[in-house]
Short mmCIF file of C-alpha atoms and ligand atoms in Angstrom, two decimals:
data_model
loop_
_atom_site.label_atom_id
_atom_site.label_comp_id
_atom_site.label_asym_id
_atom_site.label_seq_id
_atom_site.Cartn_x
_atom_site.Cartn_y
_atom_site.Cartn_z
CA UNK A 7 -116.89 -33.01 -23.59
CA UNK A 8 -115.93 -34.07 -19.77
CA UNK A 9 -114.91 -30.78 -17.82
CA UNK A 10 -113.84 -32.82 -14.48
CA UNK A 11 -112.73 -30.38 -11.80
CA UNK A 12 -109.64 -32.63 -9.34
CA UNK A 13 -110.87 -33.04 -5.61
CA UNK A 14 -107.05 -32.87 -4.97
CA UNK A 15 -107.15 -29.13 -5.34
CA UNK A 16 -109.94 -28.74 -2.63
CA UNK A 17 -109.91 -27.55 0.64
CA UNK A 18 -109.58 -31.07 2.75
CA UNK A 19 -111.09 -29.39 5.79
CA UNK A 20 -114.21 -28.65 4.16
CA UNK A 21 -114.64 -31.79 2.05
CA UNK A 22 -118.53 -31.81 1.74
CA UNK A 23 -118.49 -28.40 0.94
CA UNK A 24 -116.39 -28.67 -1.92
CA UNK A 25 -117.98 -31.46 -2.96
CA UNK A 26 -121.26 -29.85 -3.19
CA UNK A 27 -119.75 -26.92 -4.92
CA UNK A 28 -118.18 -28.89 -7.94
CA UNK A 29 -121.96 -31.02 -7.95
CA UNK A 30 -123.19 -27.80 -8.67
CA UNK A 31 -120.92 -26.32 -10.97
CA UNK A 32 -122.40 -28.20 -13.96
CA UNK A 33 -119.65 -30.35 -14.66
CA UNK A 34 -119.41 -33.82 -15.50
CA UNK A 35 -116.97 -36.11 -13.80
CA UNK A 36 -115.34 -35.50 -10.10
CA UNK A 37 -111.78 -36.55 -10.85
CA UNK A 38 -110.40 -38.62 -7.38
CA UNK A 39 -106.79 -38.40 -7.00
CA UNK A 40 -105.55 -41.74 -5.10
CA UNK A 41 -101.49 -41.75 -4.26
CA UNK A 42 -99.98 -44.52 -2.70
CA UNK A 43 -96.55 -42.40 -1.31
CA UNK A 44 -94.67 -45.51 -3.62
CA UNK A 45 -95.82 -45.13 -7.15
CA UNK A 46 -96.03 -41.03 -6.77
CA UNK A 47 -93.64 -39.15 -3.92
CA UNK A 48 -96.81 -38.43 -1.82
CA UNK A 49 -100.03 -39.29 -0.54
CA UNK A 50 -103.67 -38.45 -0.85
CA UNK A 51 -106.90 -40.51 0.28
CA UNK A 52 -108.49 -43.75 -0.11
CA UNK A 53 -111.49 -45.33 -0.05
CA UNK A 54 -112.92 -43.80 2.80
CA UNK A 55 -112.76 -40.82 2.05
CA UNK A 56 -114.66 -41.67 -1.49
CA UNK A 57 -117.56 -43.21 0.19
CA UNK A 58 -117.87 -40.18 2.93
CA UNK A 59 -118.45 -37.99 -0.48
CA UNK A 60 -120.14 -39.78 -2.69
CA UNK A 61 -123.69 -39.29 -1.27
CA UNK A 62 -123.11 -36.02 -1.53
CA UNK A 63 -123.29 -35.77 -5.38
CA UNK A 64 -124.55 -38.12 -8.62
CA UNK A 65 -121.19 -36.78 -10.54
CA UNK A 66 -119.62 -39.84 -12.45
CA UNK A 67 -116.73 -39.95 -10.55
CA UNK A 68 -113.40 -40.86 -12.39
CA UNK A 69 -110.59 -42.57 -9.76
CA UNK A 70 -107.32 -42.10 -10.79
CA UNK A 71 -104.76 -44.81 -9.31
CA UNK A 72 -100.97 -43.54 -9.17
CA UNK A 73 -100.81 -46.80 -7.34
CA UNK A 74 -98.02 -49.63 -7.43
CA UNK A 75 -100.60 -52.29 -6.19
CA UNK A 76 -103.74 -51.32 -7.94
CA UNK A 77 -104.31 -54.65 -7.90
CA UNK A 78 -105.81 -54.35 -3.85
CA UNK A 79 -107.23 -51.53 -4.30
CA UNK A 80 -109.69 -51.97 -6.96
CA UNK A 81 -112.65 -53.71 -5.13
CA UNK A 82 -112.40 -51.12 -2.28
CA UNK A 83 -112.73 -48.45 -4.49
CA UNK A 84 -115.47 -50.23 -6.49
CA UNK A 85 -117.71 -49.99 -3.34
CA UNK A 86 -116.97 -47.24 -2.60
CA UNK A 87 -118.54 -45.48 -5.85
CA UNK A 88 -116.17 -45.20 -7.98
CA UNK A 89 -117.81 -45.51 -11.72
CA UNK A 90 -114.17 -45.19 -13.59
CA UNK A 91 -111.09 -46.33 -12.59
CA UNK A 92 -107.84 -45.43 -14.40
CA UNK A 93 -104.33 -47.41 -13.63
CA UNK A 94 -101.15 -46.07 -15.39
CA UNK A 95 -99.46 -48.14 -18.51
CA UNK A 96 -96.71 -48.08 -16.52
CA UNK A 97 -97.27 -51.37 -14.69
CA UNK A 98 -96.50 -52.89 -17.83
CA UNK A 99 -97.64 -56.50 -18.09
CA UNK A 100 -99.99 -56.35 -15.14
CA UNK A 101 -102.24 -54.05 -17.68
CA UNK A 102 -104.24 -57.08 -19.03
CA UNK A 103 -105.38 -58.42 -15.98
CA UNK A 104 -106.36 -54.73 -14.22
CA UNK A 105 -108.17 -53.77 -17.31
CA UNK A 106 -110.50 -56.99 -17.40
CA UNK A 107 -110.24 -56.93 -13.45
CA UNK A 108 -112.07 -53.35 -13.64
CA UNK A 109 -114.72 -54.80 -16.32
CA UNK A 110 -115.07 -57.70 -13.84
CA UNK A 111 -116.33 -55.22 -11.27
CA UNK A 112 -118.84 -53.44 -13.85
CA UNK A 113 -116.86 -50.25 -13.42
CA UNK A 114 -115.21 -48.10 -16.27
CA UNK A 115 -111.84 -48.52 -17.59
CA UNK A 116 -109.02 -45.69 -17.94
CA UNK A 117 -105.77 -45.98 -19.23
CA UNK A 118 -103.17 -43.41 -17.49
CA UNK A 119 -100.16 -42.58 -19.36
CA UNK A 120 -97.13 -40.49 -17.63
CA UNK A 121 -95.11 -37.86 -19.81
CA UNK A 122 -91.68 -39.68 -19.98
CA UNK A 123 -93.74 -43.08 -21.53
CA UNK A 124 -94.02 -43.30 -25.08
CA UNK A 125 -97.65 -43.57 -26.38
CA UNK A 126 -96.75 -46.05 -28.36
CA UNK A 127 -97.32 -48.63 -25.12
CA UNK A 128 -101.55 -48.08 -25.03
CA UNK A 129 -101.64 -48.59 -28.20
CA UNK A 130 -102.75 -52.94 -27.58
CA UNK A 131 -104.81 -51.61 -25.25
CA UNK A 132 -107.22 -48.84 -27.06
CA UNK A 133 -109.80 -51.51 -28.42
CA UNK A 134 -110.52 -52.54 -24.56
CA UNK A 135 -110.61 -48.94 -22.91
CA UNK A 136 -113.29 -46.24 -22.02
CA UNK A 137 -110.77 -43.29 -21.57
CA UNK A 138 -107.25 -42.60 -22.22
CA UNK A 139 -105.81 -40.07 -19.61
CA UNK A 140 -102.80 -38.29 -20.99
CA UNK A 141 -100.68 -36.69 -18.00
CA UNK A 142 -99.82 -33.37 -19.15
CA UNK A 143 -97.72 -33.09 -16.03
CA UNK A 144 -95.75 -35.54 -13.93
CA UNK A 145 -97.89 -37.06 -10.90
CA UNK A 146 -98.04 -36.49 -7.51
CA UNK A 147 -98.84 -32.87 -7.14
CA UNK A 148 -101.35 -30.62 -8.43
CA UNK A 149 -100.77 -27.28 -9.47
CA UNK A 150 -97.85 -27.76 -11.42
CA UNK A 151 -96.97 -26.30 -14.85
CA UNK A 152 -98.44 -27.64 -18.33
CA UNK A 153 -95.72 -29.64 -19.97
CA UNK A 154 -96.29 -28.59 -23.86
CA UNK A 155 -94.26 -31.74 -25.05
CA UNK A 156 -97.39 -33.93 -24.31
CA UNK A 157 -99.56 -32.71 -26.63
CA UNK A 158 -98.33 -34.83 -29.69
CA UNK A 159 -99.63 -37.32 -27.96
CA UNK A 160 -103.01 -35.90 -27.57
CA UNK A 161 -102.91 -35.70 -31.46
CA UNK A 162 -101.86 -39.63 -32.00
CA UNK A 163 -104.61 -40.62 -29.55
CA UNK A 164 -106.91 -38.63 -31.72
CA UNK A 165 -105.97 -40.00 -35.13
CA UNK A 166 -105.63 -42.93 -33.30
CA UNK A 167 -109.15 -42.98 -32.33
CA UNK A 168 -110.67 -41.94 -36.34
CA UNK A 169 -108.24 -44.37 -38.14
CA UNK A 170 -109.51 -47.95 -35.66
CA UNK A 171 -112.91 -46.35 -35.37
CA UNK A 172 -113.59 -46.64 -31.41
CA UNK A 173 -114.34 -44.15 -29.29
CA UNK A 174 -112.32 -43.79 -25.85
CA UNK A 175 -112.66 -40.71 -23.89
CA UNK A 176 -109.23 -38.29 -24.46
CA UNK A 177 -108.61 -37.23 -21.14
CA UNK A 178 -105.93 -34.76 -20.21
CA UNK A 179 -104.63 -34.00 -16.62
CA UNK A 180 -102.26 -31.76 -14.91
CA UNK A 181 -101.87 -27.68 -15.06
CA UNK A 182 -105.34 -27.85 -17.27
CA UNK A 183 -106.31 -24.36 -16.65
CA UNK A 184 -108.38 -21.64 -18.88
CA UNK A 185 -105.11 -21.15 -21.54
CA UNK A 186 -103.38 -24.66 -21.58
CA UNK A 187 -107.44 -26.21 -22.22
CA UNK A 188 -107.32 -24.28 -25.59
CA UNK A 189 -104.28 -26.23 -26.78
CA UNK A 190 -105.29 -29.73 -25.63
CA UNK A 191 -109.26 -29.03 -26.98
CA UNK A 192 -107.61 -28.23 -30.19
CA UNK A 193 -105.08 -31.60 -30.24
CA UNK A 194 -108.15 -33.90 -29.46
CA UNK A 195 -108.77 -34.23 -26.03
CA UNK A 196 -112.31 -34.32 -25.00
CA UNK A 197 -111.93 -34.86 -20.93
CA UNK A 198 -110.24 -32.09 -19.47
CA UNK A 199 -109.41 -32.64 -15.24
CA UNK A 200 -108.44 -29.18 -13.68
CA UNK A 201 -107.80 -29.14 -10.23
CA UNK A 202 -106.38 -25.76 -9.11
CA UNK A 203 -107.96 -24.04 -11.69
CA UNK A 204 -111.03 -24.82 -10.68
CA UNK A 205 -111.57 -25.48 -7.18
CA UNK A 206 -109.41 -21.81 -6.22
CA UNK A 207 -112.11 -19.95 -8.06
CA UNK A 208 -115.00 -18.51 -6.09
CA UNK A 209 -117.26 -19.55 -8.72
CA UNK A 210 -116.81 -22.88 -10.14
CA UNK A 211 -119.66 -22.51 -11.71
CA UNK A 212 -118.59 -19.76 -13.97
CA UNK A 213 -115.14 -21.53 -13.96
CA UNK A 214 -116.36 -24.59 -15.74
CA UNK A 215 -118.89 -23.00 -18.43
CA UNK A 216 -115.84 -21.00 -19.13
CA UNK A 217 -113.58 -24.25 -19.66
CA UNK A 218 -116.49 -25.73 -21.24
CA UNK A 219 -116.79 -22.78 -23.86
CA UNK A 220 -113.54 -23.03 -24.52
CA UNK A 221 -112.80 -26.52 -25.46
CA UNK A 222 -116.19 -26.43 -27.35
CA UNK A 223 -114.64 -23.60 -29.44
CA UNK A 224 -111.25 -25.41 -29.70
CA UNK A 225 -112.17 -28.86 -30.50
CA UNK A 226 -111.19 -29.84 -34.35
CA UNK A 227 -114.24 -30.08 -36.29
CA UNK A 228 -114.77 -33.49 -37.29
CA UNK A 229 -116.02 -33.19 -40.79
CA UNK A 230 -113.04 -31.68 -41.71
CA UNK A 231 -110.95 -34.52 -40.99
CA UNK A 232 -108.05 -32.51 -38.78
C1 DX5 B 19 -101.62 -34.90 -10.60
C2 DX5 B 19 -103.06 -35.35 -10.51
C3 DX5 B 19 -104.00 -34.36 -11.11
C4 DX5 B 19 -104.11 -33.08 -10.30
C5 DX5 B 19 -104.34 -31.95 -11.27
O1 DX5 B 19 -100.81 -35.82 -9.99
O2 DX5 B 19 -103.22 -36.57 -11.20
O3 DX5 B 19 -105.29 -34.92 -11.29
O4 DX5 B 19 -105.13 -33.11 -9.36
O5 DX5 B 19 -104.26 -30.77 -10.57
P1 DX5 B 19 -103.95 -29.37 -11.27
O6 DX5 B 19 -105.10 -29.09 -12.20
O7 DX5 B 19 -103.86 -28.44 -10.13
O8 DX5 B 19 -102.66 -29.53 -12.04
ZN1 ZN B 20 -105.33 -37.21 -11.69
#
């Protein structure tokens, strides 16, 4: 279980506070937004901004490209602390190379999926991944509604995952809040990013045991082969 609250949702002028905050909040990954204002209709931070923060925490911290040119970006963001990096399925046959280019640099692979792409197109790439990273809403913003429709594919990444016998992180992102983490606990996902559900809380402490309780309680049980 990965509760990883979304950096996007914090307050930018107060970036080593909120940093701090979600290092304390007992969860597990800090999820780092990057937009490129080409692959997603807006812009966040780069590497610079990564390094400034990571000091400030030993959260494993999960980079999220929605990127058309990962490509230049993944050595930057290597250095700069990043222990995951996820690129989107989207970039079609450039996959190959950025998956064994993030191996190359010892760092964690993710595999981003958008809602409109069939899940059929990870599927060649779940035997060479560390975590699949459903987008349960479209990128670019955060704070937008749950789209419901994506959780089928929560449940073929599951099955998925029992049938071939590995063991890739389920990661869902986008309008993951304290209802919609119910639904995608009990399809199979095991990584749940939550920006504004998180970060606008005063406690995020209290905000991810909740989450935390919740998917724990939701998750399929195993044994009983759902
Ligand atoms: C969406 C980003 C998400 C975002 C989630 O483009 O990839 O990680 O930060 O934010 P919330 O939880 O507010 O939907
Ligand atoms: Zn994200």
């Amino acid at each position: 279980m990965n509760i990883a609250p979304s950096l996007l949702a914090a307050n930018f002028g107060r970036l080593e506070k909120e940093t701090r905050r979600a290092d304390a909040s007992t969860a597990d990954w800090l999820h780092l937004d990057i937009m490129d204002g080409h692959f997603v209709q807006n812009i966040s931070f780069g590497p610079a901004v990564v390094k400034t923060v990571r000091p400030l925490t030993k959260l494993f911290f999960d980079v999220h490209l929605m990127c058309s040119k990962p490509e230049i970006l993944l050595e930057p963001f290597a250095k700069a602390g990043a222990d995951q990096m996820n690129i989107h399925v989207e970039l079609g046959e450039r996959v190959t190379h950025l998956i064994w280019a993030i191996r190359s640099l010892g760092k964690k692979v993710g595999l981003a999926v958008n809602p409109p792409t069939a899940i059929s197109m990870v599927q060649p790439y779940l035997d060479q991944i560390d975590s699949l990273l459903i987008m349960t809403v479209n990128p670019g913003f955060g704070g937008q509604a749950f789209i419901y429709e994506t959780l089928p594919k929560v449940q073929q990444a599951y099955a998925w995952r029992r049938e071939k016998g590995l063991n890739y992180n389920i990661g869902v992102d986008g309008g993951v809040d304290f209802k919609t983490v119910a639904d995608c606990a009990h399809a199979g996902a095991n990584s749940f990013i939550s920006g504004t559900a998180l970060f606008h809380l005063r406690s995020m402490k209290a905000g991810v045991k909740k989450m935390r309780k919740i998917a724990e309680n939701s998750a399929p049980n195993e044994s009983e082969g759902k």
